[in-house]
Structures are given as structure tokens and as C-alpha cells.
């Protein structure tokens, strides 16, 4: 059997997690992308629309589509940013806060089940590895001439 590459293991696992979250999101008449966005918006103070994309690692065009859909569903409202007259803050509506709680419960359940099946030591190693991979990428150490 061929050796499984690191990127394959990451990609296959993330795709399985995303499928699982999307299946679960259907029970709440939403999507994983909307759930992730709900969790990324500060429930008390709102979040500047310009910082939401980078915070989520998402392109502006994709985020704009999601925010438009969320506004149409009554999950969010846009308000002028008092700190920046040109900016907009994204706030959760009462319905958005309800759906945010649903999203948070789904994520916490996933974490709980994984923690019940994986030792703390193995989880710590997992996070160490993901931190190293992210640092190597951020520091451009993978495809630079110095790699």
C-alpha cells in the first residue's frame, strides 16, 4: 500500500468533516458556511464586514454571497460602524443569535465526541503538527529556495 501523504490526510479529513457539518446543518435549515459565519460574528458588538473575510480565511466575493443570503434569512443586519463612518458592522439578529447557538452546540458536540475517542496527548500532538504546518506556510518555508 502506498504511503498516505500529509496533504491527502488533511484534505480527506476536512472533506469528511465538512460533509458531516453540512448534513447536520440541514437539520437546522442552514449550511456549514452560514454556521461558520454565525460563529465568526461577535454576538455582542458585531464585526466589521472588512475583517470578517480575513478572520474566516474567505474571499470577499464568497463572503458577500453568504452575507446577502444571511440578511435575506433574517440572521444578520448591517449597521454603520460608529468608529469608521465608511465601514459597516455585521450584527446578529435575535434569530441569528438562536442559529449561532445551534451552530456552537454542533461544534461543541463534535469536539466532545472526538475528545472522548482521542487521548489528550494525541490531541496535543495533532495541534502541534497543525501549528507547525501553518507556521511553515506563513513563513513561506515550503516552496521557497531555502526550504
mmCIF file of C-alpha atoms in Angstrom, residues 5-146:
data_model
loop_
_atom_site.group_PDB
_atom_site.id
_atom_site.type_symbol
_atom_site.label_atom_id
_atom_site.label_comp_id
_atom_site.label_asym_id
_atom_site.label_seq_id
_atom_site.Cartn_x
_atom_site.Cartn_y
_atom_site.Cartn_z
ATOM 1 C CA UNK A 5 0.594 11.949 2.083
ATOM 2 C CA UNK A 6 0.061 14.610 4.716
ATOM 3 C CA UNK A 7 -1.952 16.824 2.390
ATOM 4 C CA UNK A 8 -4.194 13.892 1.431
ATOM 5 C CA UNK A 9 -4.911 13.079 5.087
ATOM 6 C CA UNK A 10 -5.691 16.738 5.830
ATOM 7 C CA UNK A 11 -7.885 17.181 2.754
ATOM 8 C CA UNK A 12 -9.784 13.891 3.115
ATOM 9 C CA UNK A 13 -10.423 14.513 6.814
ATOM 10 C CA UNK A 14 -11.566 18.092 6.255
ATOM 11 C CA UNK A 15 -13.886 16.993 3.430
ATOM 12 C CA UNK A 16 -15.426 14.355 5.721
ATOM 13 C CA UNK A 17 -15.875 16.937 8.498
ATOM 14 C CA UNK A 18 -17.396 19.458 6.065
ATOM 15 C CA UNK A 19 -19.818 16.811 4.727
ATOM 16 C CA UNK A 20 -20.785 15.879 8.281
ATOM 17 C CA UNK A 21 -21.355 19.544 9.239
ATOM 18 C CA UNK A 22 -23.412 20.186 6.098
ATOM 19 C CA UNK A 23 -25.553 17.108 6.803
ATOM 20 C CA UNK A 24 -26.120 18.318 10.367
ATOM 21 C CA UNK A 25 -26.760 21.890 9.182
ATOM 22 C CA UNK A 26 -29.666 20.606 7.044
ATOM 23 C CA UNK A 27 -31.429 19.671 10.292
ATOM 24 C CA UNK A 28 -31.367 23.386 11.143
ATOM 25 C CA UNK A 29 -32.255 24.503 7.588
ATOM 26 C CA UNK A 30 -28.858 26.109 7.049
ATOM 27 C CA UNK A 31 -25.369 25.343 5.712
ATOM 28 C CA UNK A 32 -21.951 24.849 7.229
ATOM 29 C CA UNK A 33 -20.786 28.126 5.641
ATOM 30 C CA UNK A 34 -23.603 30.055 7.322
ATOM 31 C CA UNK A 35 -22.916 28.309 10.646
ATOM 32 C CA UNK A 36 -19.219 29.177 10.419
ATOM 33 C CA UNK A 37 -20.092 32.787 9.612
ATOM 34 C CA UNK A 38 -22.511 32.988 12.557
ATOM 35 C CA UNK A 39 -19.725 31.787 14.860
ATOM 36 C CA UNK A 40 -17.307 34.361 13.421
ATOM 37 C CA UNK A 41 -19.541 37.361 14.171
ATOM 38 C CA UNK A 42 -19.169 38.878 17.637
ATOM 39 C CA UNK A 43 -22.582 38.299 19.255
ATOM 40 C CA UNK A 44 -22.378 41.443 21.416
ATOM 41 C CA UNK A 45 -20.612 44.146 19.425
ATOM 42 C CA UNK A 46 -20.919 42.901 15.850
ATOM 43 C CA UNK A 47 -17.988 42.505 13.495
ATOM 44 C CA UNK A 48 -16.692 44.881 10.801
ATOM 45 C CA UNK A 49 -17.537 43.405 7.412
ATOM 46 C CA UNK A 50 -13.964 44.056 6.223
ATOM 47 C CA UNK A 51 -12.421 41.939 8.986
ATOM 48 C CA UNK A 52 -14.817 39.020 8.595
ATOM 49 C CA UNK A 53 -13.279 37.628 5.377
ATOM 50 C CA UNK A 54 -9.694 37.516 6.653
ATOM 51 C CA UNK A 55 -10.893 36.157 10.015
ATOM 52 C CA UNK A 56 -12.621 33.279 8.214
ATOM 53 C CA UNK A 57 -9.989 32.799 5.513
ATOM 54 C CA UNK A 58 -12.597 33.531 2.865
ATOM 55 C CA UNK A 59 -12.571 35.602 -0.324
ATOM 56 C CA UNK A 60 -14.693 38.763 -0.309
ATOM 57 C CA UNK A 61 -16.913 37.551 -3.177
ATOM 58 C CA UNK A 62 -17.847 34.301 -1.432
ATOM 59 C CA UNK A 63 -18.416 36.091 1.855
ATOM 60 C CA UNK A 64 -20.626 38.719 0.168
ATOM 61 C CA UNK A 65 -22.885 35.954 -1.188
ATOM 62 C CA UNK A 66 -23.148 34.317 2.239
ATOM 63 C CA UNK A 67 -23.873 37.642 3.983
ATOM 64 C CA UNK A 68 -26.542 38.512 1.408
ATOM 65 C CA UNK A 69 -28.205 35.132 1.985
ATOM 66 C CA UNK A 70 -27.958 35.557 5.754
ATOM 67 C CA UNK A 71 -29.530 39.008 5.570
ATOM 68 C CA UNK A 72 -32.386 37.665 3.412
ATOM 69 C CA UNK A 73 -32.980 34.919 6.018
ATOM 70 C CA UNK A 74 -33.080 37.474 8.831
ATOM 71 C CA UNK A 75 -29.933 36.210 10.545
ATOM 72 C CA UNK A 76 -27.911 39.435 10.348
ATOM 73 C CA UNK A 77 -28.314 43.156 9.898
ATOM 74 C CA UNK A 78 -25.798 45.694 8.693
ATOM 75 C CA UNK A 79 -25.261 48.862 10.718
ATOM 76 C CA UNK A 80 -22.914 51.805 10.183
ATOM 77 C CA UNK A 81 -19.653 51.450 12.085
ATOM 78 C CA UNK A 82 -19.526 54.334 14.617
ATOM 79 C CA UNK A 83 -15.703 54.091 14.699
ATOM 80 C CA UNK A 84 -15.437 54.329 10.888
ATOM 81 C CA UNK A 85 -18.117 56.265 9.030
ATOM 82 C CA UNK A 86 -17.388 54.394 5.793
ATOM 83 C CA UNK A 87 -17.465 50.937 7.399
ATOM 84 C CA UNK A 88 -20.280 48.554 8.201
ATOM 85 C CA UNK A 89 -20.727 46.327 11.241
ATOM 86 C CA UNK A 90 -22.436 42.976 10.836
ATOM 87 C CA UNK A 91 -24.745 42.273 13.789
ATOM 88 C CA UNK A 92 -26.683 39.120 14.575
ATOM 89 C CA UNK A 93 -30.450 39.439 14.872
ATOM 90 C CA UNK A 94 -32.315 37.551 17.615
ATOM 91 C CA UNK A 95 -32.893 34.778 15.057
ATOM 92 C CA UNK A 96 -29.182 34.897 14.161
ATOM 93 C CA UNK A 97 -28.279 34.530 17.834
ATOM 94 C CA UNK A 98 -30.534 31.435 18.062
ATOM 95 C CA UNK A 99 -28.923 29.898 14.984
ATOM 96 C CA UNK A 100 -25.458 30.818 16.322
ATOM 97 C CA UNK A 101 -26.234 28.820 19.469
ATOM 98 C CA UNK A 102 -27.297 25.850 17.307
ATOM 99 C CA UNK A 103 -24.016 26.120 15.367
ATOM 100 C CA UNK A 104 -21.978 26.356 18.550
ATOM 101 C CA UNK A 105 -23.740 23.297 20.008
ATOM 102 C CA UNK A 106 -22.936 21.281 16.858
ATOM 103 C CA UNK A 107 -19.243 22.232 17.017
ATOM 104 C CA UNK A 108 -19.034 21.522 20.759
ATOM 105 C CA UNK A 109 -20.656 18.114 20.213
ATOM 106 C CA UNK A 110 -18.078 17.250 17.536
ATOM 107 C CA UNK A 111 -15.254 18.298 19.886
ATOM 108 C CA UNK A 112 -16.736 16.326 22.771
ATOM 109 C CA UNK A 113 -17.046 13.104 20.771
ATOM 110 C CA UNK A 114 -13.520 13.391 19.336
ATOM 111 C CA UNK A 115 -12.088 14.114 22.804
ATOM 112 C CA UNK A 116 -13.872 11.007 24.115
ATOM 113 C CA UNK A 117 -12.111 8.890 21.486
ATOM 114 C CA UNK A 118 -8.661 10.507 21.338
ATOM 115 C CA UNK A 119 -6.286 10.919 24.257
ATOM 116 C CA UNK A 120 -5.308 14.401 25.388
ATOM 117 C CA UNK A 121 -1.702 13.604 24.461
ATOM 118 C CA UNK A 122 -2.655 12.666 20.886
ATOM 119 C CA UNK A 123 -4.810 15.785 20.538
ATOM 120 C CA UNK A 124 -1.921 17.928 21.760
ATOM 121 C CA UNK A 125 0.335 16.311 19.139
ATOM 122 C CA UNK A 126 -2.314 16.936 16.473
ATOM 123 C CA UNK A 127 -2.442 20.651 17.360
ATOM 124 C CA UNK A 128 1.360 20.846 17.464
ATOM 125 C CA UNK A 129 1.527 19.414 13.950
ATOM 126 C CA UNK A 130 -1.147 21.779 12.594
ATOM 127 C CA UNK A 131 0.676 24.733 14.207
ATOM 128 C CA UNK A 132 3.949 23.676 12.564
ATOM 129 C CA UNK A 133 2.277 23.264 9.150
ATOM 130 C CA UNK A 134 0.632 26.694 9.440
ATOM 131 C CA UNK A 135 3.910 28.295 10.513
ATOM 132 C CA UNK A 136 5.819 26.671 7.629
ATOM 133 C CA UNK A 137 3.214 28.026 5.212
ATOM 134 C CA UNK A 138 3.078 31.508 6.789
ATOM 135 C CA UNK A 139 6.885 31.739 6.798
ATOM 136 C CA UNK A 140 6.959 30.561 3.147
ATOM 137 C CA UNK A 141 9.297 27.703 4.073
ATOM 138 C CA UNK A 142 7.740 25.055 1.823
ATOM 139 C CA UNK A 143 8.234 26.306 -1.709
ATOM 140 C CA UNK A 144 10.975 28.871 -1.213
ATOM 141 C CA UNK A 145 14.510 28.184 -2.411
ATOM 142 C CA UNK A 146 15.619 27.888 1.222
#
